[in-house]
Amino acid sequence: MTRFIRYVSTHPGAMVGLALLALQIASILFAPWLTFYAPEEADPLMSLQPPSAAHWFGTDVSGMDIYTRIVYATRINLLISITAVAFAFVVGVPIGLLIGFYRNWISALVMRVFDFIQSFPVFVLGMALVSVMGQEIWNVAIVLAVLFIPMFARLIRAEVLSLRERPYVSAARCSGATDGSIMFRHILPNALTPAIVQVSISIGLAILLTAGLSFVGAGVRMPTPEWGLMVSTGAQQMILGVWWVALFPGLAIVVSVLSFALLGDMVKDLSDPTTRERQ
């Protein structure tokens, strides 16, 4: 904890990342107390009102308060992204451990399946899967998890292939340790660092993919508050000079992705042995 505090105090990027993350957590936990309207409350008489004291970020074409919808959309976007990445991590890490430790035809087959999945453009494959499964929040999370599983599995596999030939693994095998003990007690703890760093980066990527799918109409549906969907709605009015409908949700995406990118750098530095030695 002392090293963490010392690192954060000397790295402005980490401080900004934690502050932005705290802002998002506050939006998730205290949304009803931070807003003045219901997120799906439409008022046609207040359509496309510019930012004002009554509506801080203005209103959209349906008269819904943009500030309120941005705050509530934090729950949706982070719920989808964190759930998808967590599921991909839980599934991908054991798969990567197994196919890295056991080099047989099953491992080769699994790698070919991953090659097939990753041969498609991520966004196009995501659109196709969501279209087949339906435009529901949990379906979007499942689709993103399927896209991220090969990423985590490959990261762990690459580490395991390097670690399985280390002297301490050979010593454990000579002492009578089982394959399961070697994998989960000796190899996995040393192979997890790249995957842990990738978690933060993947959450930011998942937020972008979620917003992108909703933007093109293949993700979350109206009137659910979601950043990409709000940008899509506002993009149609930008040519008319109605800039606020798309601008503020777009800034919310930027802030969220930036926070997880900065946190990813922080985790990478804290897990780097050379950084620990300098501190």
mmCIF file of N, CA, C and O in Angstrom, residues 94-182:
data_model
loop_
_atom_site.group_PDB
_atom_site.id
_atom_site.type_symbol
_atom_site.label_atom_id
_atom_site.label_comp_id
_atom_site.label_asym_id
_atom_site.label_seq_id
_atom_site.Cartn_x
_atom_site.Cartn_y
_atom_site.Cartn_z
ATOM 1 N N PRO A 94 -7.728 -19.977 -17.842
ATOM 2 C CA PRO A 94 -7.543 -21.441 -17.733
ATOM 3 C C PRO A 94 -7.310 -22.118 -19.082
ATOM 4 O O PRO A 94 -6.508 -23.059 -19.180
ATOM 5 N N ILE A 95 -8.014 -21.634 -20.124
ATOM 6 C CA ILE A 95 -7.804 -22.226 -21.441
ATOM 7 C C ILE A 95 -6.369 -21.996 -21.904
ATOM 8 O O ILE A 95 -5.697 -22.912 -22.401
ATOM 9 N N GLY A 96 -5.884 -20.780 -21.747
ATOM 10 C CA GLY A 96 -4.501 -20.479 -22.133
ATOM 11 C C GLY A 96 -3.496 -21.281 -21.338
ATOM 12 O O GLY A 96 -2.470 -21.726 -21.874
ATOM 13 N N LEU A 97 -3.790 -21.496 -20.056
ATOM 14 C CA LEU A 97 -2.900 -22.294 -19.211
ATOM 15 C C LEU A 97 -2.831 -23.738 -19.697
ATOM 16 O O LEU A 97 -1.745 -24.326 -19.798
ATOM 17 N N LEU A 98 -3.971 -24.296 -20.035
ATOM 18 C CA LEU A 98 -4.022 -25.696 -20.464
ATOM 19 C C LEU A 98 -3.375 -25.912 -21.823
ATOM 20 O O LEU A 98 -2.584 -26.850 -22.013
ATOM 21 N N ILE A 99 -3.694 -25.044 -22.796
ATOM 22 C CA ILE A 99 -3.145 -25.254 -24.138
ATOM 23 C C ILE A 99 -1.667 -24.876 -24.204
ATOM 24 O O ILE A 99 -0.968 -25.289 -25.134
ATOM 25 N N GLY A 100 -1.194 -24.107 -23.214
ATOM 26 C CA GLY A 100 0.236 -23.816 -23.160
ATOM 27 C C GLY A 100 1.021 -24.921 -22.498
ATOM 28 O O GLY A 100 2.163 -25.208 -22.870
ATOM 29 N N PHE A 101 0.399 -25.550 -21.505
ATOM 30 C CA PHE A 101 1.099 -26.604 -20.758
ATOM 31 C C PHE A 101 1.075 -27.932 -21.503
ATOM 32 O O PHE A 101 2.070 -28.651 -21.551
ATOM 33 N N TYR A 102 -0.084 -28.250 -22.096
ATOM 34 C CA TYR A 102 -0.208 -29.501 -22.854
ATOM 35 C C TYR A 102 -0.141 -29.195 -24.344
ATOM 36 O O TYR A 102 -1.057 -28.555 -24.887
ATOM 37 N N ARG A 103 0.891 -29.617 -24.974
ATOM 38 C CA ARG A 103 1.039 -29.377 -26.416
ATOM 39 C C ARG A 103 0.640 -30.634 -27.176
ATOM 40 O O ARG A 103 1.462 -31.518 -27.419
ATOM 41 N N ASN A 104 -0.633 -30.722 -27.538
ATOM 42 C CA ASN A 104 -1.155 -31.871 -28.268
ATOM 43 C C ASN A 104 -2.140 -31.398 -29.321
ATOM 44 O O ASN A 104 -2.269 -30.191 -29.567
ATOM 45 N N TRP A 105 -2.857 -32.345 -29.925
ATOM 46 C CA TRP A 105 -3.751 -31.969 -31.019
ATOM 47 C C TRP A 105 -4.943 -31.144 -30.537
ATOM 48 O O TRP A 105 -5.469 -30.299 -31.288
ATOM 49 N N ILE A 106 -5.341 -31.342 -29.277
ATOM 50 C CA ILE A 106 -6.449 -30.532 -28.748
ATOM 51 C C ILE A 106 -6.024 -29.070 -28.631
ATOM 52 O O ILE A 106 -6.777 -28.151 -28.970
ATOM 53 N N SER A 107 -4.804 -28.849 -28.143
ATOM 54 C CA SER A 107 -4.283 -27.484 -28.054
ATOM 55 C C SER A 107 -4.198 -26.839 -29.423
ATOM 56 O O SER A 107 -4.550 -25.672 -29.605
ATOM 57 N N ALA A 108 -3.735 -27.612 -30.400
ATOM 58 C CA ALA A 108 -3.646 -27.090 -31.766
ATOM 59 C C ALA A 108 -5.030 -26.756 -32.314
ATOM 60 O O ALA A 108 -5.214 -25.728 -32.988
ATOM 61 N N LEU A 109 -6.013 -27.589 -32.014
ATOM 62 C CA LEU A 109 -7.376 -27.339 -32.481
ATOM 63 C C LEU A 109 -7.950 -26.072 -31.851
ATOM 64 O O LEU A 109 -8.586 -25.255 -32.539
ATOM 65 N N VAL A 110 -7.726 -25.905 -30.553
ATOM 66 C CA VAL A 110 -8.212 -24.698 -29.870
ATOM 67 C C VAL A 110 -7.572 -23.451 -30.470
ATOM 68 O O VAL A 110 -8.247 -22.426 -30.692
ATOM 69 N N MET A 111 -6.287 -23.516 -30.778
ATOM 70 C CA MET A 111 -5.609 -22.364 -31.379
ATOM 71 C C MET A 111 -6.171 -22.044 -32.761
ATOM 72 O O MET A 111 -6.294 -20.890 -33.150
ATOM 73 N N ARG A 112 -6.537 -23.072 -33.517
ATOM 74 C CA ARG A 112 -7.131 -22.826 -34.835
ATOM 75 C C ARG A 112 -8.509 -22.171 -34.692
ATOM 76 O O ARG A 112 -8.886 -21.335 -35.512
ATOM 77 N N VAL A 113 -9.259 -22.566 -33.665
ATOM 78 C CA VAL A 113 -10.552 -21.929 -33.416
ATOM 79 C C VAL A 113 -10.344 -20.452 -33.069
ATOM 80 O O VAL A 113 -11.073 -19.573 -33.566
ATOM 81 N N PHE A 114 -9.350 -20.171 -32.248
ATOM 82 C CA PHE A 114 -9.045 -18.782 -31.918
ATOM 83 C C PHE A 114 -8.604 -18.006 -33.155
ATOM 84 O O PHE A 114 -8.965 -16.838 -33.335
ATOM 85 N N ASP A 115 -7.805 -18.648 -34.006
ATOM 86 C CA ASP A 115 -7.395 -18.001 -35.258
ATOM 87 C C ASP A 115 -8.608 -17.652 -36.109
ATOM 88 O O ASP A 115 -8.665 -16.573 -36.721
ATOM 89 N N PHE A 116 -9.572 -18.556 -36.152
ATOM 90 C CA PHE A 116 -10.786 -18.325 -36.935
ATOM 91 C C PHE A 116 -11.567 -17.135 -36.377
ATOM 92 O O PHE A 116 -12.022 -16.265 -37.137
ATOM 93 N N ILE A 117 -11.721 -17.082 -35.054
ATOM 94 C CA ILE A 117 -12.462 -15.974 -34.439
ATOM 95 C C ILE A 117 -11.763 -14.649 -34.680
ATOM 96 O O ILE A 117 -12.393 -13.645 -35.040
ATOM 97 N N GLN A 118 -10.432 -14.637 -34.504
ATOM 98 C CA GLN A 118 -9.689 -13.385 -34.628
ATOM 99 C C GLN A 118 -9.396 -12.997 -36.069
ATOM 100 O O GLN A 118 -8.870 -11.913 -36.315
ATOM 101 N N SER A 119 -9.724 -13.875 -37.025
ATOM 102 C CA SER A 119 -9.520 -13.516 -38.434
ATOM 103 C C SER A 119 -10.572 -12.526 -38.923
ATOM 104 O O SER A 119 -10.359 -11.845 -39.914
ATOM 105 N N PHE A 120 -11.700 -12.451 -38.213
ATOM 106 C CA PHE A 120 -12.736 -11.502 -38.573
ATOM 107 C C PHE A 120 -12.431 -10.141 -37.945
ATOM 108 O O PHE A 120 -11.911 -10.077 -36.828
ATOM 109 N N PRO A 121 -12.770 -9.052 -38.622
ATOM 110 C CA PRO A 121 -12.701 -7.745 -37.957
ATOM 111 C C PRO A 121 -13.594 -7.756 -36.715
ATOM 112 O O PRO A 121 -14.741 -8.204 -36.777
ATOM 113 N N VAL A 122 -13.060 -7.277 -35.604
ATOM 114 C CA VAL A 122 -13.767 -7.386 -34.325
ATOM 115 C C VAL A 122 -15.138 -6.735 -34.389
ATOM 116 O O VAL A 122 -16.147 -7.309 -33.956
ATOM 117 N N PHE A 123 -15.209 -5.553 -34.971
ATOM 118 C CA PHE A 123 -16.468 -4.821 -34.992
ATOM 119 C C PHE A 123 -17.503 -5.526 -35.868
ATOM 120 O O PHE A 123 -18.681 -5.624 -35.504
ATOM 121 N N VAL A 124 -17.063 -6.028 -37.021
ATOM 122 C CA VAL A 124 -17.983 -6.713 -37.933
ATOM 123 C C VAL A 124 -18.511 -7.997 -37.292
ATOM 124 O O VAL A 124 -19.712 -8.299 -37.359
ATOM 125 N N LEU A 125 -17.617 -8.764 -36.653
ATOM 126 C CA LEU A 125 -18.046 -9.988 -35.994
ATOM 127 C C LEU A 125 -19.002 -9.680 -34.850
ATOM 128 O O LEU A 125 -19.994 -10.384 -34.641
ATOM 129 N N GLY A 126 -18.709 -8.608 -34.107
ATOM 130 C CA GLY A 126 -19.603 -8.204 -33.028
ATOM 131 C C GLY A 126 -20.988 -7.855 -33.532
ATOM 132 O O GLY A 126 -22.002 -8.246 -32.945
ATOM 133 N N MET A 127 -21.059 -7.121 -34.649
ATOM 134 C CA MET A 127 -22.358 -6.777 -35.242
ATOM 135 C C MET A 127 -23.123 -8.033 -35.649
ATOM 136 O O MET A 127 -24.330 -8.144 -35.402
ATOM 137 N N ALA A 128 -22.427 -8.980 -36.240
ATOM 138 C CA ALA A 128 -23.085 -10.200 -36.702
ATOM 139 C C ALA A 128 -23.624 -11.007 -35.523
ATOM 140 O O ALA A 128 -24.770 -11.490 -35.559
ATOM 141 N N LEU A 129 -22.828 -11.156 -34.467
ATOM 142 C CA LEU A 129 -23.260 -11.949 -33.320
ATOM 143 C C LEU A 129 -24.426 -11.290 -32.590
ATOM 144 O O LEU A 129 -25.368 -11.971 -32.168
ATOM 145 N N VAL A 130 -24.361 -9.974 -32.428
ATOM 146 C CA VAL A 130 -25.461 -9.277 -31.759
ATOM 147 C C VAL A 130 -26.739 -9.384 -32.575
ATOM 148 O O VAL A 130 -27.840 -9.550 -32.043
ATOM 149 N N SER A 131 -26.610 -9.293 -33.898
ATOM 150 C CA SER A 131 -27.787 -9.412 -34.763
ATOM 151 C C SER A 131 -28.442 -10.781 -34.629
ATOM 152 O O SER A 131 -29.669 -10.906 -34.664
ATOM 153 N N VAL A 132 -27.617 -11.824 -34.468
ATOM 154 C CA VAL A 132 -28.147 -13.181 -34.332
ATOM 155 C C VAL A 132 -28.761 -13.395 -32.949
ATOM 156 O O VAL A 132 -29.850 -13.970 -32.816
ATOM 157 N N MET A 133 -28.094 -12.915 -31.885
ATOM 158 C CA MET A 133 -28.523 -13.184 -30.521
ATOM 159 C C MET A 133 -29.597 -12.226 -30.034
ATOM 160 O O MET A 133 -30.346 -12.549 -29.112
ATOM 161 N N GLY A 134 -29.678 -11.035 -30.629
ATOM 162 C CA GLY A 134 -30.659 -10.056 -30.187
ATOM 163 C C GLY A 134 -30.003 -8.881 -29.495
ATOM 164 O O GLY A 134 -28.942 -9.013 -28.877
ATOM 165 N N GLN A 135 -30.638 -7.717 -29.593
ATOM 166 C CA GLN A 135 -30.072 -6.485 -29.048
ATOM 167 C C GLN A 135 -30.481 -6.294 -27.592
ATOM 168 O O GLN A 135 -31.247 -5.402 -27.247
ATOM 169 N N GLU A 136 -29.933 -7.131 -26.734
ATOM 170 C CA GLU A 136 -30.148 -7.030 -25.302
ATOM 171 C C GLU A 136 -28.810 -6.742 -24.620
ATOM 172 O O GLU A 136 -27.737 -7.077 -25.149
ATOM 173 N N ILE A 137 -28.888 -6.136 -23.446
ATOM 174 C CA ILE A 137 -27.665 -5.740 -22.746
ATOM 175 C C ILE A 137 -26.760 -6.944 -22.495
ATOM 176 O O ILE A 137 -25.552 -6.908 -22.762
ATOM 177 N N TRP A 138 -27.331 -8.036 -22.000
ATOM 178 C CA TRP A 138 -26.507 -9.199 -21.666
ATOM 179 C C TRP A 138 -25.983 -9.881 -22.923
ATOM 180 O O TRP A 138 -24.902 -10.474 -22.900
ATOM 181 N N ASN A 139 -26.730 -9.810 -24.011
ATOM 182 C CA ASN A 139 -26.234 -10.380 -25.263
ATOM 183 C C ASN A 139 -25.004 -9.624 -25.760
ATOM 184 O O ASN A 139 -24.060 -10.221 -26.284
ATOM 185 N N VAL A 140 -25.019 -8.308 -25.612
ATOM 186 C CA VAL A 140 -23.851 -7.511 -25.996
ATOM 187 C C VAL A 140 -22.646 -7.899 -25.144
ATOM 188 O O VAL A 140 -21.525 -8.048 -25.651
ATOM 189 N N ALA A 141 -22.864 -8.100 -23.834
ATOM 190 C CA ALA A 141 -21.767 -8.495 -22.943
ATOM 191 C C ALA A 141 -21.215 -9.863 -23.334
ATOM 192 O O ALA A 141 -19.992 -10.072 -23.342
ATOM 193 N N ILE A 142 -22.102 -10.802 -23.669
ATOM 194 C CA ILE A 142 -21.657 -12.141 -24.070
ATOM 195 C C ILE A 142 -20.842 -12.081 -25.354
ATOM 196 O O ILE A 142 -19.800 -12.740 -25.490
ATOM 197 N N VAL A 143 -21.307 -11.282 -26.311
ATOM 198 C CA VAL A 143 -20.582 -11.152 -27.581
ATOM 199 C C VAL A 143 -19.185 -10.592 -27.355
ATOM 200 O O VAL A 143 -18.191 -11.093 -27.906
ATOM 201 N N LEU A 144 -19.080 -9.560 -26.527
ATOM 202 C CA LEU A 144 -17.765 -8.981 -26.246
ATOM 203 C C LEU A 144 -16.866 -9.986 -25.528
ATOM 204 O O LEU A 144 -15.661 -10.051 -25.799
ATOM 205 N N ALA A 145 -17.436 -10.770 -24.639
ATOM 206 C CA ALA A 145 -16.644 -11.789 -23.936
ATOM 207 C C ALA A 145 -16.084 -12.814 -24.912
ATOM 208 O O ALA A 145 -14.911 -13.206 -24.819
ATOM 209 N N VAL A 146 -16.908 -13.234 -25.869
ATOM 210 C CA VAL A 146 -16.446 -14.191 -26.879
ATOM 211 C C VAL A 146 -15.291 -13.606 -27.682
ATOM 212 O O VAL A 146 -14.323 -14.311 -28.028
ATOM 213 N N LEU A 147 -15.354 -12.319 -27.956
ATOM 214 C CA LEU A 147 -14.296 -11.680 -28.735
ATOM 215 C C LEU A 147 -12.996 -11.542 -27.943
ATOM 216 O O LEU A 147 -11.903 -11.565 -28.519
ATOM 217 N N PHE A 148 -13.103 -11.422 -26.607
ATOM 218 C CA PHE A 148 -11.921 -11.181 -25.780
ATOM 219 C C PHE A 148 -11.276 -12.467 -25.251
ATOM 220 O O PHE A 148 -10.115 -12.439 -24.846
ATOM 221 N N ILE A 149 -12.014 -13.566 -25.223
ATOM 222 C CA ILE A 149 -11.450 -14.812 -24.693
ATOM 223 C C ILE A 149 -10.163 -15.222 -25.413
ATOM 224 O O ILE A 149 -9.162 -15.566 -24.754
ATOM 225 N N PRO A 150 -10.114 -15.211 -26.761
ATOM 226 C CA PRO A 150 -8.854 -15.586 -27.422
ATOM 227 C C PRO A 150 -7.683 -14.688 -27.039
ATOM 228 O O PRO A 150 -6.534 -15.150 -26.966
ATOM 229 N N MET A 151 -7.954 -13.419 -26.775
ATOM 230 C CA MET A 151 -6.892 -12.489 -26.402
ATOM 231 C C MET A 151 -6.230 -12.899 -25.092
ATOM 232 O O MET A 151 -4.990 -12.993 -24.994
ATOM 233 N N PHE A 152 -7.045 -13.175 -24.072
ATOM 234 C CA PHE A 152 -6.480 -13.578 -22.777
ATOM 235 C C PHE A 152 -5.839 -14.960 -22.858
ATOM 236 O O PHE A 152 -4.795 -15.203 -22.240
ATOM 237 N N ALA A 153 -6.457 -15.864 -23.608
ATOM 238 C CA ALA A 153 -5.893 -17.208 -23.737
ATOM 239 C C ALA A 153 -4.521 -17.164 -24.402
ATOM 240 O O ALA A 153 -3.590 -17.867 -23.970
ATOM 241 N N ARG A 154 -4.374 -16.353 -25.420
ATOM 242 C CA ARG A 154 -3.081 -16.257 -26.106
ATOM 243 C C ARG A 154 -2.012 -15.635 -25.213
ATOM 244 O O ARG A 154 -0.844 -16.054 -25.236
ATOM 245 N N LEU A 155 -2.388 -14.629 -24.433
ATOM 246 C CA LEU A 155 -1.427 -14.007 -23.525
ATOM 247 C C LEU A 155 -0.899 -15.022 -22.510
ATOM 248 O O LEU A 155 0.314 -15.124 -22.280
ATOM 249 N N ILE A 156 -1.814 -15.768 -21.894
ATOM 250 C CA ILE A 156 -1.402 -16.752 -20.898
ATOM 251 C C ILE A 156 -0.604 -17.874 -21.549
ATOM 252 O O ILE A 156 0.409 -18.346 -21.007
ATOM 253 N N ARG A 157 -1.033 -18.316 -22.714
ATOM 254 C CA ARG A 157 -0.324 -19.403 -23.411
ATOM 255 C C ARG A 157 1.122 -19.003 -23.701
ATOM 256 O O ARG A 157 2.045 -19.822 -23.509
ATOM 257 N N ALA A 158 1.317 -17.783 -24.163
ATOM 258 C CA ALA A 158 2.677 -17.333 -24.475
ATOM 259 C C ALA A 158 3.554 -17.341 -23.230
ATOM 260 O O ALA A 158 4.730 -17.747 -23.285
ATOM 261 N N GLU A 159 3.004 -16.921 -22.097
ATOM 262 C CA GLU A 159 3.771 -16.929 -20.854
ATOM 263 C C GLU A 159 4.052 -18.354 -20.383
ATOM 264 O O GLU A 159 5.148 -18.667 -19.925
ATOM 265 N N VAL A 160 3.052 -19.225 -20.503
ATOM 266 C CA VAL A 160 3.211 -20.608 -20.040
ATOM 267 C C VAL A 160 4.260 -21.332 -20.867
ATOM 268 O O VAL A 160 5.069 -22.101 -20.332
ATOM 269 N N LEU A 161 4.272 -21.101 -22.175
ATOM 270 C CA LEU A 161 5.265 -21.747 -23.024
ATOM 271 C C LEU A 161 6.684 -21.377 -22.607
ATOM 272 O O LEU A 161 7.611 -22.177 -22.733
ATOM 273 N N SER A 162 6.842 -20.167 -22.099
ATOM 274 C CA SER A 162 8.156 -19.744 -21.618
ATOM 275 C C SER A 162 8.466 -20.298 -20.232
ATOM 276 O O SER A 162 9.582 -20.750 -19.966
ATOM 277 N N LEU A 163 7.462 -20.304 -19.367
ATOM 278 C CA LEU A 163 7.696 -20.683 -17.972
ATOM 279 C C LEU A 163 7.801 -22.185 -17.765
ATOM 280 O O LEU A 163 8.466 -22.636 -16.825
ATOM 281 N N ARG A 164 7.168 -22.980 -18.608
ATOM 282 C CA ARG A 164 7.122 -24.427 -18.376
ATOM 283 C C ARG A 164 8.497 -25.090 -18.494
ATOM 284 O O ARG A 164 8.683 -26.220 -18.011
ATOM 285 N N GLU A 165 9.458 -24.402 -19.096
ATOM 286 C CA GLU A 165 10.804 -24.964 -19.218
ATOM 287 C C GLU A 165 11.766 -24.404 -18.179
ATOM 288 O O GLU A 165 12.959 -24.685 -18.227
ATOM 289 N N ARG A 166 11.263 -23.589 -17.252
ATOM 290 C CA ARG A 166 12.135 -22.997 -16.242
ATOM 291 C C ARG A 166 12.619 -24.050 -15.243
ATOM 292 O O ARG A 166 11.935 -25.049 -14.991
ATOM 293 N N PRO A 167 13.791 -23.837 -14.624
ATOM 294 C CA PRO A 167 14.341 -24.830 -13.684
ATOM 295 C C PRO A 167 13.425 -25.115 -12.500
ATOM 296 O O PRO A 167 13.356 -26.260 -12.035
ATOM 297 N N TYR A 168 12.712 -24.100 -11.988
ATOM 298 C CA TYR A 168 11.882 -24.358 -10.810
ATOM 299 C C TYR A 168 10.700 -25.268 -11.150
ATOM 300 O O TYR A 168 10.194 -25.988 -10.281
ATOM 301 N N VAL A 169 10.254 -25.263 -12.406
ATOM 302 C CA VAL A 169 9.188 -26.176 -12.826
ATOM 303 C C VAL A 169 9.733 -27.601 -12.881
ATOM 304 O O VAL A 169 9.081 -28.556 -12.446
ATOM 305 N N SER A 170 10.935 -27.742 -13.427
ATOM 306 C CA SER A 170 11.563 -29.071 -13.471
ATOM 307 C C SER A 170 11.803 -29.602 -12.064
ATOM 308 O O SER A 170 11.614 -30.801 -11.787
ATOM 309 N N ALA A 171 12.193 -28.707 -11.149
ATOM 310 C CA ALA A 171 12.417 -29.130 -9.763
ATOM 311 C C ALA A 171 11.116 -29.578 -9.117
ATOM 312 O O ALA A 171 11.088 -30.578 -8.377
ATOM 313 N N ALA A 172 10.033 -28.862 -9.396
ATOM 314 C CA ALA A 172 8.743 -29.254 -8.831
ATOM 315 C C ALA A 172 8.300 -30.599 -9.381
ATOM 316 O O ALA A 172 7.753 -31.437 -8.650
ATOM 317 N N ARG A 173 8.565 -30.831 -10.672
ATOM 318 C CA ARG A 173 8.177 -32.117 -11.274
ATOM 319 C C ARG A 173 9.007 -33.257 -10.667
ATOM 320 O O ARG A 173 8.477 -34.342 -10.419
ATOM 321 N N CYS A 174 10.299 -32.992 -10.448
ATOM 322 C CA CYS A 174 11.154 -34.025 -9.855
ATOM 323 C C CYS A 174 10.759 -34.339 -8.407
ATOM 324 O O CYS A 174 10.977 -35.454 -7.923
ATOM 325 N N SER A 175 10.200 -33.358 -7.726
ATOM 326 C CA SER A 175 9.784 -33.582 -6.330
ATOM 327 C C SER A 175 8.459 -34.310 -6.222
ATOM 328 O O SER A 175 7.986 -34.580 -5.115
ATOM 329 N N GLY A 176 7.858 -34.641 -7.381
ATOM 330 C CA GLY A 176 6.631 -35.414 -7.368
ATOM 331 C C GLY A 176 5.359 -34.602 -7.498
ATOM 332 O O GLY A 176 4.264 -35.147 -7.325
ATOM 333 N N ALA A 177 5.457 -33.306 -7.810
ATOM 334 C CA ALA A 177 4.266 -32.463 -7.960
ATOM 335 C C ALA A 177 3.463 -32.904 -9.181
ATOM 336 O O ALA A 177 4.024 -33.285 -10.217
ATOM 337 N N THR A 178 2.155 -32.868 -9.046
ATOM 338 C CA THR A 178 1.285 -33.233 -10.163
ATOM 339 C C THR A 178 1.221 -32.099 -11.183
ATOM 340 O O THR A 178 1.642 -30.970 -10.899
ATOM 341 N N ASP A 179 0.681 -32.429 -12.355
ATOM 342 C CA ASP A 179 0.539 -31.399 -13.390
ATOM 343 C C ASP A 179 -0.338 -30.250 -12.904
ATOM 344 O O ASP A 179 -0.049 -29.072 -13.163
ATOM 345 N N GLY A 180 -1.412 -30.577 -12.218
ATOM 346 C CA GLY A 180 -2.295 -29.531 -11.706
ATOM 347 C C GLY A 180 -1.599 -28.627 -10.722
ATOM 348 O O GLY A 180 -1.759 -27.399 -10.758
ATOM 349 N N SER A 181 -0.807 -29.209 -9.845
ATOM 350 C CA SER A 181 -0.060 -28.409 -8.873
ATOM 351 C C SER A 181 0.969 -27.524 -9.562
ATOM 352 O O SER A 181 1.132 -26.353 -9.209
ATOM 353 N N ILE A 182 1.653 -28.060 -10.546
ATOM 354 C CA ILE A 182 2.650 -27.277 -11.273
ATOM 355 C C ILE A 182 1.990 -26.110 -12.010
ATOM 356 O O ILE A 182 2.484 -24.969 -11.979
#
